[in-house]
Coordinates of C-alpha atoms and ligand atoms in Angstrom, one line a residue:
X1 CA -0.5 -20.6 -8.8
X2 CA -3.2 -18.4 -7.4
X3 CA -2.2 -15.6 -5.4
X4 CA -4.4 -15.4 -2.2
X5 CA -1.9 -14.2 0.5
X6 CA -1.2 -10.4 1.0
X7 CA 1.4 -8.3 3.7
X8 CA 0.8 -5.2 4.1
X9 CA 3.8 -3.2 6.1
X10 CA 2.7 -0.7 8.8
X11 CA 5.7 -0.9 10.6
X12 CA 7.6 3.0 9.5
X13 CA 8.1 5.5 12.1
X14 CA 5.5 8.1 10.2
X15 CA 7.8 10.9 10.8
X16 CA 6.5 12.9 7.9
X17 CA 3.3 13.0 9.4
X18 CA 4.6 14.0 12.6
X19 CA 3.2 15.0 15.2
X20 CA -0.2 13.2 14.7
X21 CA 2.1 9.8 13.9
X22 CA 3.1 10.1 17.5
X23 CA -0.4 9.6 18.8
X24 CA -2.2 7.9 15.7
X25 CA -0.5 5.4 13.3
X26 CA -0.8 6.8 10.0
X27 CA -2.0 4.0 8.5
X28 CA -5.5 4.8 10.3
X29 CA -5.8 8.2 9.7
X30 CA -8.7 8.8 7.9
X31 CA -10.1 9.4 4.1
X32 CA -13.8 11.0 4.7
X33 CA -14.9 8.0 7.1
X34 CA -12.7 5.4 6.5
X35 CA -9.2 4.7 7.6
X36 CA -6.3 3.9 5.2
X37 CA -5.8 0.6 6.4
X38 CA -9.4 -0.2 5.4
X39 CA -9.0 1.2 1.8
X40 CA -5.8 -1.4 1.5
X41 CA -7.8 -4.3 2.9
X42 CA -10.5 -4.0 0.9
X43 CA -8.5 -3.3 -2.2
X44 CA -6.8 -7.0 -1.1
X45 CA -10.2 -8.9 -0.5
X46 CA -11.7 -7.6 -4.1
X47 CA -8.7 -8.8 -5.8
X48 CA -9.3 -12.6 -4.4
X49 CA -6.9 -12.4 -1.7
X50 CA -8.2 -14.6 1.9
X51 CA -5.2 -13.9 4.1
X52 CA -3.4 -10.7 5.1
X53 CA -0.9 -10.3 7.2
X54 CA -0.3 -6.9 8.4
X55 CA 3.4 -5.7 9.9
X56 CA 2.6 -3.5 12.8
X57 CA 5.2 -2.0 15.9
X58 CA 4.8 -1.0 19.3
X59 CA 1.8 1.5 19.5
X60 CA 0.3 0.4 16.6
X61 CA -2.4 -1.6 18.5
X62 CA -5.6 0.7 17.2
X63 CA -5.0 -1.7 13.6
X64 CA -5.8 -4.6 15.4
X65 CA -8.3 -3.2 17.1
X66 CA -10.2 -2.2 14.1
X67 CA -10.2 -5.4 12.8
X68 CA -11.4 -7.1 16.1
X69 CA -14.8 -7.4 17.4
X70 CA -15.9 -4.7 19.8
X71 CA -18.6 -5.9 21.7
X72 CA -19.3 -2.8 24.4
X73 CA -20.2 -0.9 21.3
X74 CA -21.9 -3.5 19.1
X75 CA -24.4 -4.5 21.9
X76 CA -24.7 -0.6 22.4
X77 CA -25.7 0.0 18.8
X78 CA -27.8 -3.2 18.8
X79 CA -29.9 -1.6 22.1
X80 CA -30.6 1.2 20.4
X81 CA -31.7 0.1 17.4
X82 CA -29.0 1.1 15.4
X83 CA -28.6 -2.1 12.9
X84 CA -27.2 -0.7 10.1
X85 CA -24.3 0.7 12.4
X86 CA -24.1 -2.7 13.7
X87 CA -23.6 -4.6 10.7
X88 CA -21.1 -1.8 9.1
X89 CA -18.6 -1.9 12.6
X90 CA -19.3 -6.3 12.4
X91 CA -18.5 -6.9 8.7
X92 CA -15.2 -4.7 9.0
X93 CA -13.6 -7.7 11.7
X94 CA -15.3 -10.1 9.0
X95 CA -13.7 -8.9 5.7
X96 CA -10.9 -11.8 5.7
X97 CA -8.7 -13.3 7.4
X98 CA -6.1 -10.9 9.6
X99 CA -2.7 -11.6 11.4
X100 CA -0.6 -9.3 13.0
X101 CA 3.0 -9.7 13.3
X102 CA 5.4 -7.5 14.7
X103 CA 8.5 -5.6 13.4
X104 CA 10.7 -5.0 16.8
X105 CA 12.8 -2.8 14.9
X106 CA 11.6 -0.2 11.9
X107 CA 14.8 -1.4 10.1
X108 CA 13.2 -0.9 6.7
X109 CA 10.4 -2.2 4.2
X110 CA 12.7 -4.7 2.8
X111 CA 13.5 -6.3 6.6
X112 CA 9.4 -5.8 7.4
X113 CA 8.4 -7.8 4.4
X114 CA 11.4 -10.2 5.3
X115 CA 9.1 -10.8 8.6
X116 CA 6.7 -12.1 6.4
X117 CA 8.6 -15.7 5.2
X118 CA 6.7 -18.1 7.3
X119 CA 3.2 -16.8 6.9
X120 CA 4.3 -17.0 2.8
X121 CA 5.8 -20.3 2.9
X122 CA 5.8 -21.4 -0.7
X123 CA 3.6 -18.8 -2.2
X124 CA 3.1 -16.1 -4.4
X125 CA 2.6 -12.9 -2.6
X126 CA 0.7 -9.2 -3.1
X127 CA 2.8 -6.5 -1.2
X128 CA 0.6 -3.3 -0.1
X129 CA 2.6 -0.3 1.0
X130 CA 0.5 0.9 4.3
X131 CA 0.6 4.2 3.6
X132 CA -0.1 4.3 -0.5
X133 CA -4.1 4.5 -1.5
X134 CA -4.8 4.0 -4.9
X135 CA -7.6 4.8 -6.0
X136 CA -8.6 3.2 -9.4
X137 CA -11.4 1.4 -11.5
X138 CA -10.6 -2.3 -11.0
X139 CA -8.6 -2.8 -8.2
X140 CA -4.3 -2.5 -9.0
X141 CA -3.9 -5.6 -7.0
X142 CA -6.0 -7.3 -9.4
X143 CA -5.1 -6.3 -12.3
X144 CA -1.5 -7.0 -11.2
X145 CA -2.5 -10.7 -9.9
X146 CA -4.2 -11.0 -13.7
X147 CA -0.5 -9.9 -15.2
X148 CA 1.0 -12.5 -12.6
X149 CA -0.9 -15.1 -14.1
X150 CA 0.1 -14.4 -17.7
X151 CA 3.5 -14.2 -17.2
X152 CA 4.2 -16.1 -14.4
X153 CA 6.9 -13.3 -12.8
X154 CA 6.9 -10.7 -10.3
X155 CA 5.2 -7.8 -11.1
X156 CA 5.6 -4.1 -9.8
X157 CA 3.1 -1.6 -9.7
X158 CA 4.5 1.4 -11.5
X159 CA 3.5 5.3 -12.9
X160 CA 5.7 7.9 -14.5
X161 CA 6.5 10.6 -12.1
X162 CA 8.7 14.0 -12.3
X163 CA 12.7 14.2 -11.8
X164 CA 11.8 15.8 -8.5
X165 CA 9.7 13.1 -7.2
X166 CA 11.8 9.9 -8.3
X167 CA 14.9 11.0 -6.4
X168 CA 13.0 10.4 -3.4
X169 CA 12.0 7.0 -5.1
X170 CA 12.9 4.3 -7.4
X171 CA 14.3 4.6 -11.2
X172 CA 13.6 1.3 -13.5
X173 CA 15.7 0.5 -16.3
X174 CA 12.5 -0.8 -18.1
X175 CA 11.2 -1.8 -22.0
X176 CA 8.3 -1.4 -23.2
X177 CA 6.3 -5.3 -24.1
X178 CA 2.6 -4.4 -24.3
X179 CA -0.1 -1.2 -23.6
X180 CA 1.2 -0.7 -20.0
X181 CA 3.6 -3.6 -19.8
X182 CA 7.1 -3.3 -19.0
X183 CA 9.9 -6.0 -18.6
X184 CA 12.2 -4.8 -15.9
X185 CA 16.2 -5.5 -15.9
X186 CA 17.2 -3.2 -13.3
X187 CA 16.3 -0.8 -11.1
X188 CA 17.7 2.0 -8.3
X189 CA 16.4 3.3 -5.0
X190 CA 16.4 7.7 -4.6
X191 CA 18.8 8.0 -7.5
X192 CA 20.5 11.2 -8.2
X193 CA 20.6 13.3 -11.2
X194 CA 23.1 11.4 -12.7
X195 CA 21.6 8.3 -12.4
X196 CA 18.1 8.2 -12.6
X197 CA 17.5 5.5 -15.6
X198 CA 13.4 6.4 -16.5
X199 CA 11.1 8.3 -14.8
X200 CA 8.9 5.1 -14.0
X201 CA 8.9 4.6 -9.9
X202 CA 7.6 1.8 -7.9
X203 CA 4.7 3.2 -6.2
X204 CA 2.9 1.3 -3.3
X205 CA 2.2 -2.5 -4.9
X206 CA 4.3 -4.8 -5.6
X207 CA 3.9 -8.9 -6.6
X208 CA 6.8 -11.0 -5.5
X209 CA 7.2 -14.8 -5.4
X210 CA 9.4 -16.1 -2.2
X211 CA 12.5 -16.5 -4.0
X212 CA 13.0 -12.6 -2.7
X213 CA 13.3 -13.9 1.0
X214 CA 16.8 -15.7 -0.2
X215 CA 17.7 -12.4 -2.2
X216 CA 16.5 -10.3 1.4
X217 CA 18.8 -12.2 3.6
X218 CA 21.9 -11.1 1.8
X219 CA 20.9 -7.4 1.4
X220 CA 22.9 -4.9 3.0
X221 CA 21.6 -1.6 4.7
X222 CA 21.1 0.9 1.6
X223 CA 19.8 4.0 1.6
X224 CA 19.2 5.7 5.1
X225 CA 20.9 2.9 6.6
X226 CA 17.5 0.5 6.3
X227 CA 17.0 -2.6 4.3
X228 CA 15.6 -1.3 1.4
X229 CA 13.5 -3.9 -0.4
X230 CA 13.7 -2.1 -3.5
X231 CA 17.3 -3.6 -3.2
X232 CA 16.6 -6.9 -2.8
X233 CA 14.0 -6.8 -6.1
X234 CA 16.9 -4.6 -8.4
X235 CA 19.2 -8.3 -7.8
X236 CA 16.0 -10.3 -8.4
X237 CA 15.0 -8.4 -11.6
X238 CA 19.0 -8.9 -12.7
X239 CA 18.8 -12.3 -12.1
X240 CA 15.6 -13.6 -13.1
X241 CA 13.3 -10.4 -14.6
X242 CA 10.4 -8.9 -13.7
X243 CA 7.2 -7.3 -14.9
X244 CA 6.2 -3.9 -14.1
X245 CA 2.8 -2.5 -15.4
X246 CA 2.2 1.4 -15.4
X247 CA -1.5 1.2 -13.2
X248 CA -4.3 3.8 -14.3
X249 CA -6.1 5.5 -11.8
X250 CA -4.5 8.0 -9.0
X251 CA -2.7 7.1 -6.5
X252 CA -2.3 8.7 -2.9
X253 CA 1.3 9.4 -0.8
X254 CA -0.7 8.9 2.5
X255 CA 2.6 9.2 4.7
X256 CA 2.6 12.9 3.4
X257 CA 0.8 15.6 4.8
X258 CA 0.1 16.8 0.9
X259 CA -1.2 13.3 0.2
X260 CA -3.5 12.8 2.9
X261 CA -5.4 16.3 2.2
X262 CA -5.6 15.7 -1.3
X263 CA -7.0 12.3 -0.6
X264 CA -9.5 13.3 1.7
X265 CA -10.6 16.3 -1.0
X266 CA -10.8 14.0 -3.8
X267 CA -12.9 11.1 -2.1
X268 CA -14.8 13.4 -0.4
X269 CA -16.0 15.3 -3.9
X270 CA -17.0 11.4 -5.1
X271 CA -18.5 9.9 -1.7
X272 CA -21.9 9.2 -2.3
X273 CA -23.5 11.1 0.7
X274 CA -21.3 13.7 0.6
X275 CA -20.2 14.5 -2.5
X276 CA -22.5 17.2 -3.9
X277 CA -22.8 19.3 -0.7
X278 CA -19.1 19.1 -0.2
X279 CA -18.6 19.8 -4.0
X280 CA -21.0 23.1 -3.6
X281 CA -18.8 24.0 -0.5
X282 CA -15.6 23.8 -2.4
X283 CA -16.6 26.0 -4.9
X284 CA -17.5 28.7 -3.0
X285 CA -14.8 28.5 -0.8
X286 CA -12.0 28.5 -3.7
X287 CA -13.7 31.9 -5.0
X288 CA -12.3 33.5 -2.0
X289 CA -9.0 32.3 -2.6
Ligands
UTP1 P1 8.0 4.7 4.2 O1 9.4 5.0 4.1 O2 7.0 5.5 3.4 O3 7.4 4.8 5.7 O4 7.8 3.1 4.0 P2 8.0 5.5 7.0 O5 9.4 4.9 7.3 O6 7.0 5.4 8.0 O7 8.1 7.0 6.5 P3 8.8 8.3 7.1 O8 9.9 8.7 6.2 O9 9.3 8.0 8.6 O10 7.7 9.3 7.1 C1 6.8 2.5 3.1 C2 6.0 1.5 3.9 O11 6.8 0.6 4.6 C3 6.5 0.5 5.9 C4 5.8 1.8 6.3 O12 4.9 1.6 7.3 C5 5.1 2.2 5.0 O13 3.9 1.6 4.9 N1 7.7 0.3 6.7 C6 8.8 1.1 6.5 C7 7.8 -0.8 7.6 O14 6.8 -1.5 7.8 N2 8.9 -1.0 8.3 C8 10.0 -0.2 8.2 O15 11.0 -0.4 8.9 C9 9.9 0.9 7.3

């Protein structure tokens, strides 16, 4: 079945990015000129998806607004002359097809994707964490749709990282298939020492089918008290197995403070515009370091 619906949870508090989260959702903080949430929707629509529906909260109304038409501005731009503008701010409410849903309670990802059932009815679905920017090649949404299609099972985006980091992330218990293929048999959310099984995490995509809205329903609070919905896919990968495939290209924590300047360095030193006079900047600014 082809997969053509996406969710894309921007529901979280932000309180690692605090204080900005308190005025500016995190998800649209920007990378050079572009918000977040643009990089995930865009990542969606060149990977075939037609419908997204993003999970938002109270005071997260500037995501909608993006998406929306803005017409004080566009016939502002279109006065002036300024066509180019106008077509980039039009063809960003154009890019698919966007619904909004709201989480009344930031009671975890595994509840905010739970949110999700009836838009996904009977369908396959691509999961994009709101606050993780990958930026690769081909699109990891993609390439994990084309792995969906081969072996018709979930499939979760994956990369080695360091004991330090996957205690404050997932641990799979995970065997090697193919070049970057993994089938998955178990898995753990923030592991300690003693149990973290490999140092593969789930970072930021994941493929699901709706059997995991059955599974979400029965999971209990986990870690920090939220419904984790690494939970609910650890039963589903006992039960049925999954696929997890270890994406190239790098991929950004943009709920972290770290994350979000790295980003915005790296993009910056490959925008198009930008790049070589931001490039010559750096340089010289890194010899006085
Ligand atoms: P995070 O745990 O990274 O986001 O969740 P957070 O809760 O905003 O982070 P901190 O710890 O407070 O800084 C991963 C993704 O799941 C969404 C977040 O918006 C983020 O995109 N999420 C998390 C929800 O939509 N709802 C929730 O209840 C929790």
């Amino acid at each position: 079945m082809k997969v053509t619906k996406a969710i894309i949870p921007a529901a979280g508090l932000g309180t690692r990015m605090l204080p900005i989260s308190k005025g500016v959702p995190k998800e649209m903080l920007p990378v050079v000129d572009k918000p977040v949430m643009q990089y995930l929707v865009e990542e969606a629509v060149n990977s075939g998806i037609t419908d997204i529906l993003i999970i938002t909260n109270r005071g997260k109304e500037a995501i909608e607004n993006y998406f929306d038409f803005c017409p004080d501005y566009e016939s502002s731009l279109e006065k002036k002359g300024k066509l180019k503008e106008l077509k980039q701010i039009r063809d960003i409410a154009t890019l698919c097809n966007i619904s909004f849903l709201r989480q009344k309670e930031a009671k975890g990802l595994g509840h905010a994707v739970s949110c999700a059932r009836s838009f996904i009815g009977n369908d396959p679905f691509m999961v994009l964490y709101g606050d993780d920017m990958i930026d690769a090649e081909v699109p990891t949404s993609k390439q994990m749709i084309e792995l969906y299609e081969k072996y018709g099972k979930p499939v979760l985006g994956v990369q080695a990282v360091t004991r330090e980091q996957i205690k404050k992330y997932s641990s799979l218990d995970a065997e090697k298939i193919d070049d970057r293929v993994y089938k998955v048999k178990d898995m753990i959310e923030k592991p300690d020492d003693e149990h973290i099984i490999t140092l593969l995490s789930i970072l930021g995509r994941v493929l699901l089918t709706p059997d995991i809205f059955d599974i979400l329903e029965e999971t209990k609070p986990g870690a920090g008290n939220e419904i984790q919905l690494t939970d609910a896919m650890a039963e589903y990968a006992r039960r049925y197995g999954m696929i997890a495939y270890e994406f190239p290209g790098v991929r950004h924590d943009m709920g972290s403070k770290l994350g979000f300047l790295k980003a915005n360095v790296m993009l910056a030193l490959k925008d198009p515009e930008l790049g070589e006079d931001f490039k010559g900047w750096l340089k010289d600014y890194t010899k006085s370091l």
